[in-house]
Amino acid sequence: MTKFTLLAGLGFLLTLQIVNSAKLACYITNWSQYRPGNGKFTPDNVDPFLCTHVIYSLATINSVNEITNTEWNDDIMFKSLNALKTINPTLKTMLSVGGLTNGISPFIQMVSTPENRKAFVRSAMLYLRAHGFDGLELDWEYPGQNGSPPDDKQRFTELIKDLRKAIEQEAYDTKNPPLILSAKVASVKSTIERGYEIPEISKLMDFITVLSYDYHGHWDPVTGHNSPLFKSNLDSGNALELNVNASVTHWLKGGAIPARLFIVLPTWGRTFTLSSSETGLGAPASGPADAGPYTRDAGYWSYYEICSMVSNANVEWIDDQKVPYIVKGKAWVGYENFESYTAKVEWLNSLGLGGVSVYSIDLDDFSGRFCSQGSYPLVNHLRNSLGFGPKPTSPPRPTTTANPSTSFCVGKPDGLYPNPADETTYFHCFRENTYLQHCQPGLVFVDDCKCCDWP
Ligand SMILES: *[C@@H]1O[C@H](CO)[C@@H](O)[C@H](O)[C@H]1NC(C)=O
Ligand SMILES: *[C@@H]1O[C@H](CO)[C@@H](O)[C@H](O)[C@H]1NC(C)=O
């Protein structure tokens, strides 16, 4: 792009920053493509204007310590995800790397020697650029735990130092904007203390996402909420730590930079089966409720599986913790709704945190088919709470009118095309939809560079 379009872009970014500087990172998952019927989700379901960042879960690390894909069709998924940037050029995409190999984190072997780290770092730079990603997320749960030796706390810092150095070098060499670097990190005090040199890693990361969920679930003998904002009046001892506010406090006290700290907002709830006539918070429970018809995994239900039950169940609000639950028959579900999202946003604004990560947008009512609240009700509500402006008005969709420009893109690959009728405009084709775009005043579209320039 020329300096003219660049300047226009810069103006746009500056305006955005004044209005709102919070980031909204949205996860999509490789396994959501296998959900049945209306639950099936692929990158084509992503609204390109919904989030500031989209993070694809999950890539992994192979036996020679290089980053690699996990699904047979990840390449196709990567392509269709990164194609969203032709619709929204300010969207950033990232690849999350993690998972388990034979039940153990591949990070353990990879960080164990400088040579192994070097192989990973090198492969990551090439892989991300080759597939058109803007950044990398490290998903190691967790250094110093689950089979990882205590020294991995320091080795994790070494890995991040190596990555930061390589990112700067790569950006210098290629003149591309530097790749974004982030990590998912633990939420419980003892795990945080074992795993991280907080001040060192905070300086080197663009952002850090605290895994602020799974505080309670069907593994507990009594009902409790997946992601309570604050402690409840029933909590004592270690349970006082099991809330978002306590987790973030540990990170901030440890030296994390508030503006680079994100929390996760779940789009799903955790379920229990009640084992007595009690139905409140802390009621006896005996494991998970039945699996949801779409997510098919006992213990959690997606927002779109929950919303249809809300209409004929009582929604209870845990005021201490600023989160809702419903009871339906013997099932107890602690989940998130508009009110709990708003409460979390108000709280994170009061601390000056950098943003939120939604895990994951395939569990919101992405199609709008389930909840009668439009598409992506939770995430769209979140955008409003965060103070995001309206999404760019969608360019006109093709209609059945005789206007030839609306059918221009039918049968054409995605991309930019000159408008034969007017050189100050051009066509943007996306999934065979035609979007008419205008160059800045005085400029014309040049096909060679696919950009606007002086005539
Ligand atoms: C998705 O990624 C995970 C993590 O690497 C991997 O274990 C899994 O096999 C992939 N596919 C599915 C369908 O879960
Ligand atoms: C949130 O955490 C801070 C720091 O630990 C604490 O002072 C405050 O009371 C907590 N807020 C609530 C409502 O529990």
XYZ file of C-alpha atoms and ligand atoms in Angstrom:
483
model
C 0.000 0.000 0.000
C 1.169 3.525 -0.645
C 1.909 6.129 1.975
C -1.441 7.746 1.208
C -3.514 4.744 2.113
C -1.135 4.173 4.992
C -1.796 7.670 6.338
C -5.519 7.163 6.042
C -5.093 3.884 7.907
C -3.067 5.590 10.616
C -5.760 8.213 11.098
C -8.270 5.424 11.518
C -6.101 3.703 14.118
C -5.574 6.918 16.087
C -9.311 7.555 16.189
C -9.864 4.009 17.410
C -7.301 4.425 20.131
C -8.930 7.538 21.518
C -12.345 5.934 21.536
C -11.154 2.652 22.938
C -7.817 1.011 23.536
C -9.023 -2.304 24.966
C -8.298 -5.371 22.886
C -10.833 -8.080 22.184
C -9.151 -11.366 21.327
C -11.411 -14.186 20.160
C -10.495 -17.856 20.142
C -11.637 -20.354 17.554
C -10.931 -24.068 17.977
C -9.898 -26.789 15.525
C -12.396 -29.251 16.963
C -15.525 -27.089 16.551
C -15.647 -28.122 12.878
C -16.801 -31.591 13.977
C -19.888 -30.447 15.917
C -23.161 -31.667 14.390
C -25.681 -29.600 12.458
C -25.927 -25.941 13.405
C -23.073 -26.370 15.902
C -20.491 -26.870 13.141
C -18.093 -23.932 13.100
C -15.233 -23.106 10.737
C -13.288 -19.858 10.136
C -15.912 -18.974 7.519
C -18.285 -18.354 10.433
C -16.011 -15.633 11.862
C -17.345 -12.098 11.511
C -14.205 -10.230 10.342
C -15.202 -7.093 12.281
C -16.183 -8.740 15.564
C -12.811 -8.861 17.359
C -9.461 -7.098 17.242
C -7.600 -10.434 17.294
C -8.628 -13.953 16.299
C -6.568 -16.775 17.798
C -6.646 -20.231 16.232
C -6.384 -23.174 18.652
C -4.335 -25.226 18.289
C -0.955 -25.990 16.730
C 1.616 -28.136 18.464
C 5.347 -28.952 18.640
C 6.773 -32.071 16.956
C 9.576 -34.428 18.058
C 12.257 -32.222 16.471
C 10.896 -29.206 18.360
C 9.301 -27.469 15.412
C 5.868 -25.916 15.339
C 3.381 -28.021 13.396
C -0.336 -28.400 12.664
C -2.606 -30.965 14.349
C -5.615 -31.377 12.037
C -5.542 -32.814 8.525
C -7.199 -29.652 7.187
C -5.498 -26.945 9.279
C -3.911 -25.497 6.122
C -7.364 -24.815 4.672
C -8.555 -23.402 7.997
C -5.510 -21.103 8.210
C -6.163 -19.852 4.690
C -9.797 -19.041 5.244
C -9.054 -17.426 8.617
C -6.312 -15.215 7.231
C -8.451 -14.300 4.215
C -10.683 -12.385 6.641
C -7.979 -9.708 6.665
C -8.848 -8.802 3.092
C -12.249 -7.748 4.490
C -10.931 -6.153 7.676
C -7.273 -5.155 7.228
C -6.947 -4.110 10.890
C -7.800 -7.628 12.117
C -4.860 -9.514 13.664
C -4.661 -13.294 13.563
C -2.590 -15.452 15.876
C -1.785 -19.133 16.165
C -1.888 -20.790 19.556
C 0.664 -23.551 20.136
C 0.354 -26.128 22.884
C -1.614 -29.238 23.632
C -0.196 -32.527 24.862
C 1.965 -35.182 23.205
C 1.494 -38.586 24.872
C -0.094 -36.810 27.808
C 2.733 -34.380 28.395
C 3.427 -30.832 27.207
C 5.834 -30.721 24.222
C 7.163 -27.454 25.679
C 9.094 -29.443 28.297
C 11.455 -31.043 25.776
C 11.551 -27.926 23.616
C 12.750 -25.507 26.320
C 15.242 -28.014 27.784
C 18.244 -26.922 25.663
C 19.191 -23.739 23.799
C 19.384 -25.796 20.565
C 15.840 -27.105 20.950
C 14.554 -23.599 21.643
C 16.393 -22.319 18.611
C 14.757 -24.950 16.380
C 11.323 -23.965 17.673
C 11.856 -20.217 17.385
C 13.200 -20.536 13.856
C 10.351 -22.781 12.738
C 7.735 -20.535 14.352
C 8.893 -17.402 12.504
C 8.809 -19.196 9.149
C 5.549 -21.021 9.819
C 3.595 -17.969 10.999
C 4.680 -15.855 8.050
C 4.144 -18.666 5.548
C 0.516 -19.008 6.661
C -0.144 -15.291 7.041
C -0.486 -15.097 10.834
C 0.373 -11.912 12.755
C 1.418 -13.551 15.979
C 2.018 -16.513 18.256
C 0.383 -17.560 21.501
C 2.187 -19.961 23.856
C -0.237 -22.354 25.553
C 1.809 -24.277 28.107
C -0.259 -25.498 31.031
C 1.992 -25.017 32.975
C 5.733 -24.448 33.402
C 6.871 -26.108 36.648
C 3.774 -28.314 36.821
C 2.180 -31.419 35.249
C 5.512 -33.162 34.617
C 7.515 -30.003 34.012
C 10.550 -29.643 36.336
C 10.968 -26.581 38.620
C 13.721 -25.078 36.432
C 11.203 -24.684 33.626
C 10.168 -21.448 35.327
C 13.504 -19.941 34.223
C 13.532 -21.854 30.923
C 10.144 -20.347 30.031
C 11.690 -16.896 30.474
C 14.631 -17.980 28.281
C 12.206 -19.133 25.576
C 10.412 -15.797 25.651
C 13.710 -13.906 25.472
C 14.728 -15.991 22.439
C 11.376 -15.381 20.778
C 11.450 -11.636 21.412
C 14.932 -11.363 19.955
C 14.012 -13.383 16.883
C 10.811 -11.385 16.374
C 12.714 -8.114 16.386
C 15.366 -9.449 14.034
C 12.769 -10.885 11.655
C 10.826 -7.611 11.565
C 14.040 -5.695 10.880
C 15.064 -8.096 8.109
C 11.693 -8.301 6.374
C 10.382 -4.770 7.123
C 7.148 -6.425 8.249
C 5.452 -5.331 11.467
C 6.859 -7.458 14.314
C 4.945 -10.638 15.114
C 2.748 -10.399 18.206
C 3.729 -12.569 21.178
C 1.372 -13.670 23.941
C 0.877 -16.534 26.391
C -1.943 -18.202 28.271
C -1.005 -18.332 31.948
C -2.188 -19.908 35.182
C -4.799 -18.380 37.465
C -4.127 -20.079 40.803
C -1.544 -18.563 43.151
C 0.586 -21.689 43.774
C 0.772 -22.468 40.035
C 1.628 -18.854 39.226
C 4.450 -18.881 41.765
C 5.872 -22.145 40.435
C 5.629 -21.175 36.793
C 6.563 -17.601 36.037
C 9.151 -14.884 36.518
C 6.387 -12.315 36.173
C 8.324 -9.038 35.771
C 10.741 -10.540 33.208
C 8.117 -12.153 30.986
C 5.695 -9.223 31.267
C 8.255 -6.880 29.731
C 8.790 -9.168 26.743
C 5.207 -10.093 25.887
C 2.644 -8.069 23.974
C -0.018 -9.517 26.227
C -0.624 -12.234 28.791
C -3.975 -14.025 29.094
C -4.918 -15.271 32.554
C -6.962 -18.481 32.242
C -9.728 -17.102 34.422
C -12.113 -20.082 34.356
C -12.426 -23.662 35.691
C -12.378 -22.291 39.238
C -15.197 -24.729 40.017
C -16.695 -27.670 38.145
C -18.148 -31.159 38.449
C -14.921 -32.400 40.090
C -16.058 -30.503 43.213
C -18.507 -32.119 45.712
C -20.734 -29.016 45.704
C -21.959 -26.534 43.088
C -19.725 -23.578 42.292
C -19.293 -21.154 39.418
C -16.892 -21.644 36.507
C -15.671 -18.038 36.487
C -16.775 -15.990 39.495
C -15.541 -12.421 39.515
C -15.211 -12.225 43.334
C -15.215 -14.547 46.345
C -18.538 -15.701 47.761
C -19.598 -15.533 51.388
C -19.316 -19.363 51.468
C -15.596 -19.306 50.574
C -12.870 -19.835 53.138
C -9.233 -20.959 53.106
C -7.920 -21.787 49.636
C -11.341 -21.244 48.090
C -10.848 -17.501 48.687
C -8.333 -17.660 45.798
C -10.767 -19.183 43.312
C -12.040 -16.102 41.514
C -10.951 -13.776 38.726
C -10.214 -10.846 41.017
C -7.849 -12.941 43.176
C -5.976 -14.316 40.121
C -5.440 -10.920 38.577
C -4.349 -9.506 41.932
C -1.542 -12.115 42.077
C -0.348 -11.190 38.615
C -0.434 -7.448 39.336
C 1.254 -7.793 42.754
C 3.885 -9.987 41.079
C 4.788 -7.207 38.662
C 2.583 -7.740 35.598
C 1.907 -4.659 33.464
C -1.873 -3.973 33.746
C -2.249 -2.766 30.167
C -0.798 -6.063 28.926
C -2.921 -8.305 31.116
C -6.040 -9.967 29.627
C -8.645 -12.165 31.294
C -10.671 -14.879 29.605
C -14.430 -14.467 29.321
C -15.931 -17.924 28.800
C -18.838 -18.437 26.392
C -19.846 -21.631 28.160
C -20.968 -22.805 31.560
C -19.978 -25.669 33.858
C -22.635 -28.171 34.856
C -23.385 -30.306 37.916
C -25.977 -32.916 38.831
C -27.661 -31.958 42.098
C -27.726 -34.781 44.630
C -30.169 -33.377 47.183
C -33.129 -31.007 47.265
C -30.758 -28.042 47.685
C -30.327 -25.973 44.533
C -28.204 -22.967 45.508
C -24.484 -22.183 45.404
C -22.632 -24.815 47.460
C -25.413 -27.436 47.053
C -24.287 -31.104 47.119
C -23.547 -32.440 43.643
C -22.559 -35.789 42.159
C -20.685 -35.089 38.934
C -21.595 -33.382 35.670
C -25.026 -33.020 34.098
C -25.686 -34.757 30.769
C -23.558 -33.677 27.820
C -24.978 -31.004 25.529
C -26.344 -32.165 22.150
C -23.780 -30.142 20.192
C -20.709 -29.973 22.437
C -21.187 -33.655 23.476
C -18.810 -33.492 26.411
C -20.214 -33.920 29.934
C -19.485 -31.036 32.320
C -19.918 -28.028 30.107
C -22.577 -26.485 27.887
C -22.116 -23.786 25.273
C -23.982 -20.493 25.591
C -26.170 -21.536 22.672
C -27.078 -24.796 24.420
C -27.874 -22.904 27.638
C -29.871 -20.002 26.196
C -32.781 -22.139 25.061
C -33.173 -23.492 28.614
C -33.071 -20.037 30.157
C -36.533 -19.264 28.835
C -38.133 -22.010 30.957
C -35.825 -22.041 33.977
C -35.220 -19.498 36.726
C -32.057 -17.471 36.276
C -30.446 -16.905 39.669
C -27.829 -14.209 40.228
C -24.935 -14.763 42.660
C -24.564 -11.191 43.772
C -21.233 -11.620 45.647
C -19.664 -13.123 42.534
C -21.526 -11.207 39.784
C -22.439 -14.331 37.811
C -25.667 -16.242 37.020
C -26.728 -19.871 37.232
C -29.817 -21.830 36.238
C -31.362 -24.961 37.682
C -33.270 -27.275 35.409
C -34.436 -30.527 36.950
C -31.316 -31.996 38.551
C -28.957 -29.932 36.366
C -27.149 -26.875 37.802
C -25.296 -24.611 35.367
C -23.090 -21.664 36.248
C -22.630 -19.647 33.055
C -22.151 -16.130 31.660
C -24.769 -13.686 30.422
C -24.865 -9.994 29.429
C -24.902 -8.873 33.099
C -21.872 -10.948 34.140
C -19.926 -9.751 31.077
C -20.759 -6.133 31.916
C -19.658 -6.622 35.547
C -16.336 -8.091 34.436
C -15.730 -5.275 31.974
C -16.468 -2.579 34.568
C -14.074 -4.278 36.971
C -11.259 -4.701 34.404
C -11.637 -1.084 33.333
C -11.254 -0.014 36.959
C -7.899 -1.833 37.046
C -6.793 -0.585 33.627
C -6.371 -4.081 32.194
C -5.498 -4.359 28.511
C -8.335 -6.471 27.238
C -10.288 -9.675 27.181
C -10.037 -12.990 25.407
C -13.264 -14.763 24.564
C -12.960 -18.532 24.826
C -14.318 -19.445 22.408
C -16.527 -17.715 19.853
C -17.741 -21.032 18.408
C -19.646 -21.504 21.718
C -21.440 -18.157 21.492
C -24.656 -18.234 19.402
C -22.485 -17.418 16.392
C -25.251 -18.019 13.847
C -28.059 -16.435 15.867
C -30.127 -19.582 15.278
C -30.492 -20.623 18.910
C -31.046 -17.663 21.237
C -33.103 -15.102 19.248
C -30.550 -12.448 20.196
C -28.918 -12.021 16.801
C -25.566 -13.519 15.850
C -22.740 -13.530 18.424
C -24.955 -12.068 21.188
C -22.347 -12.413 23.957
C -19.457 -11.003 21.949
C -21.544 -8.185 20.496
C -22.679 -7.305 24.008
C -19.047 -7.370 25.061
C -18.094 -4.974 22.271
C -20.684 -2.510 23.589
C -19.513 -2.915 27.188
C -15.931 -2.291 26.125
C -16.998 0.904 24.373
C -16.261 -0.286 20.850
C -17.952 1.751 18.162
C -20.445 0.165 15.800
C -18.952 -2.318 13.368
C -18.334 -0.830 9.921
C -21.636 -0.857 8.128
C -21.608 -3.922 5.954
C -21.070 -3.069 2.347
C -24.167 -3.932 0.343
C -24.669 -7.639 -0.190
C -25.494 -8.768 -3.706
C -29.140 -8.273 -4.484
C -31.341 -9.429 -7.288
C -31.467 -5.945 -8.860
C -30.042 -5.442 -12.304
C -27.074 -3.384 -11.095
C -24.134 -5.174 -12.747
C -21.636 -4.179 -10.044
C -23.402 -6.350 -7.438
C -22.703 -9.495 -9.424
C -19.145 -8.555 -10.374
C -17.546 -11.055 -7.980
C -19.657 -14.075 -8.818
C -17.269 -16.823 -9.886
C -14.157 -14.761 -9.010
C -11.537 -15.649 -6.380
C -11.326 -13.394 -3.298
C -9.249 -10.286 -3.893
C -9.204 -6.709 -5.215
C -10.202 -5.865 -8.799
C -10.304 -2.627 -10.811
C -13.749 -1.203 -11.585
C -13.781 -0.754 -15.372
C -16.465 1.936 -15.047
C -14.653 4.152 -12.507
C -10.950 4.151 -11.730
C -11.414 5.994 -8.377
C -13.191 2.904 -7.039
C -12.416 -0.812 -6.992
C -14.151 -4.080 -6.214
C -13.332 -6.192 -3.197
C -14.480 -9.766 -3.745
C -15.109 -11.951 -0.711
C -16.926 -15.275 -0.967
C -18.317 -14.049 -4.288
C -19.908 -11.017 -2.608
C -19.110 -7.683 -4.232
C -17.956 -4.745 -2.147
C -17.432 -1.433 -3.906
C -14.536 0.459 -2.294
C -13.476 4.075 -2.845
C -9.898 5.366 -3.064
C -8.974 8.453 -1.038
C -9.932 11.687 -2.905
C -7.492 12.360 -5.752
C -6.249 8.760 -5.968
C -7.032 6.008 -8.462
C -6.872 2.234 -8.181
C -3.736 0.619 -9.651
C -4.068 -3.080 -10.414
C -0.301 -3.820 -10.316
C 0.012 -2.985 -6.639
C -3.684 -3.577 -5.789
C -3.585 -0.176 -4.141
C -4.673 3.441 -4.578
C -2.074 5.877 -5.896
C -1.796 9.264 -7.622
C -2.943 9.059 -11.262
C -7.125 -30.146 17.727
O -5.915 -29.763 18.373
C -5.574 -30.553 19.491
C -4.386 -29.937 20.185
O -3.225 -29.979 19.450
C -5.329 -31.970 19.053
O -4.973 -32.780 20.161
C -6.598 -32.509 18.407
O -6.366 -33.799 17.901
C -7.049 -31.588 17.279
N -8.298 -32.060 16.692
C -9.406 -32.395 17.336
C -10.552 -32.870 16.498
O -9.546 -32.311 18.527
C -10.512 -7.778 44.786
O -9.161 -7.990 45.130
C -8.598 -6.937 45.918
C -7.134 -7.248 46.097
O -6.945 -8.493 46.711
C -9.319 -6.855 47.254
O -8.787 -5.800 48.013
C -10.793 -6.601 46.983
O -11.482 -6.633 48.194
C -11.353 -7.682 46.056
N -12.720 -7.319 45.735
C -13.757 -8.038 46.134
C -15.114 -7.457 45.863
O -13.647 -9.126 46.685
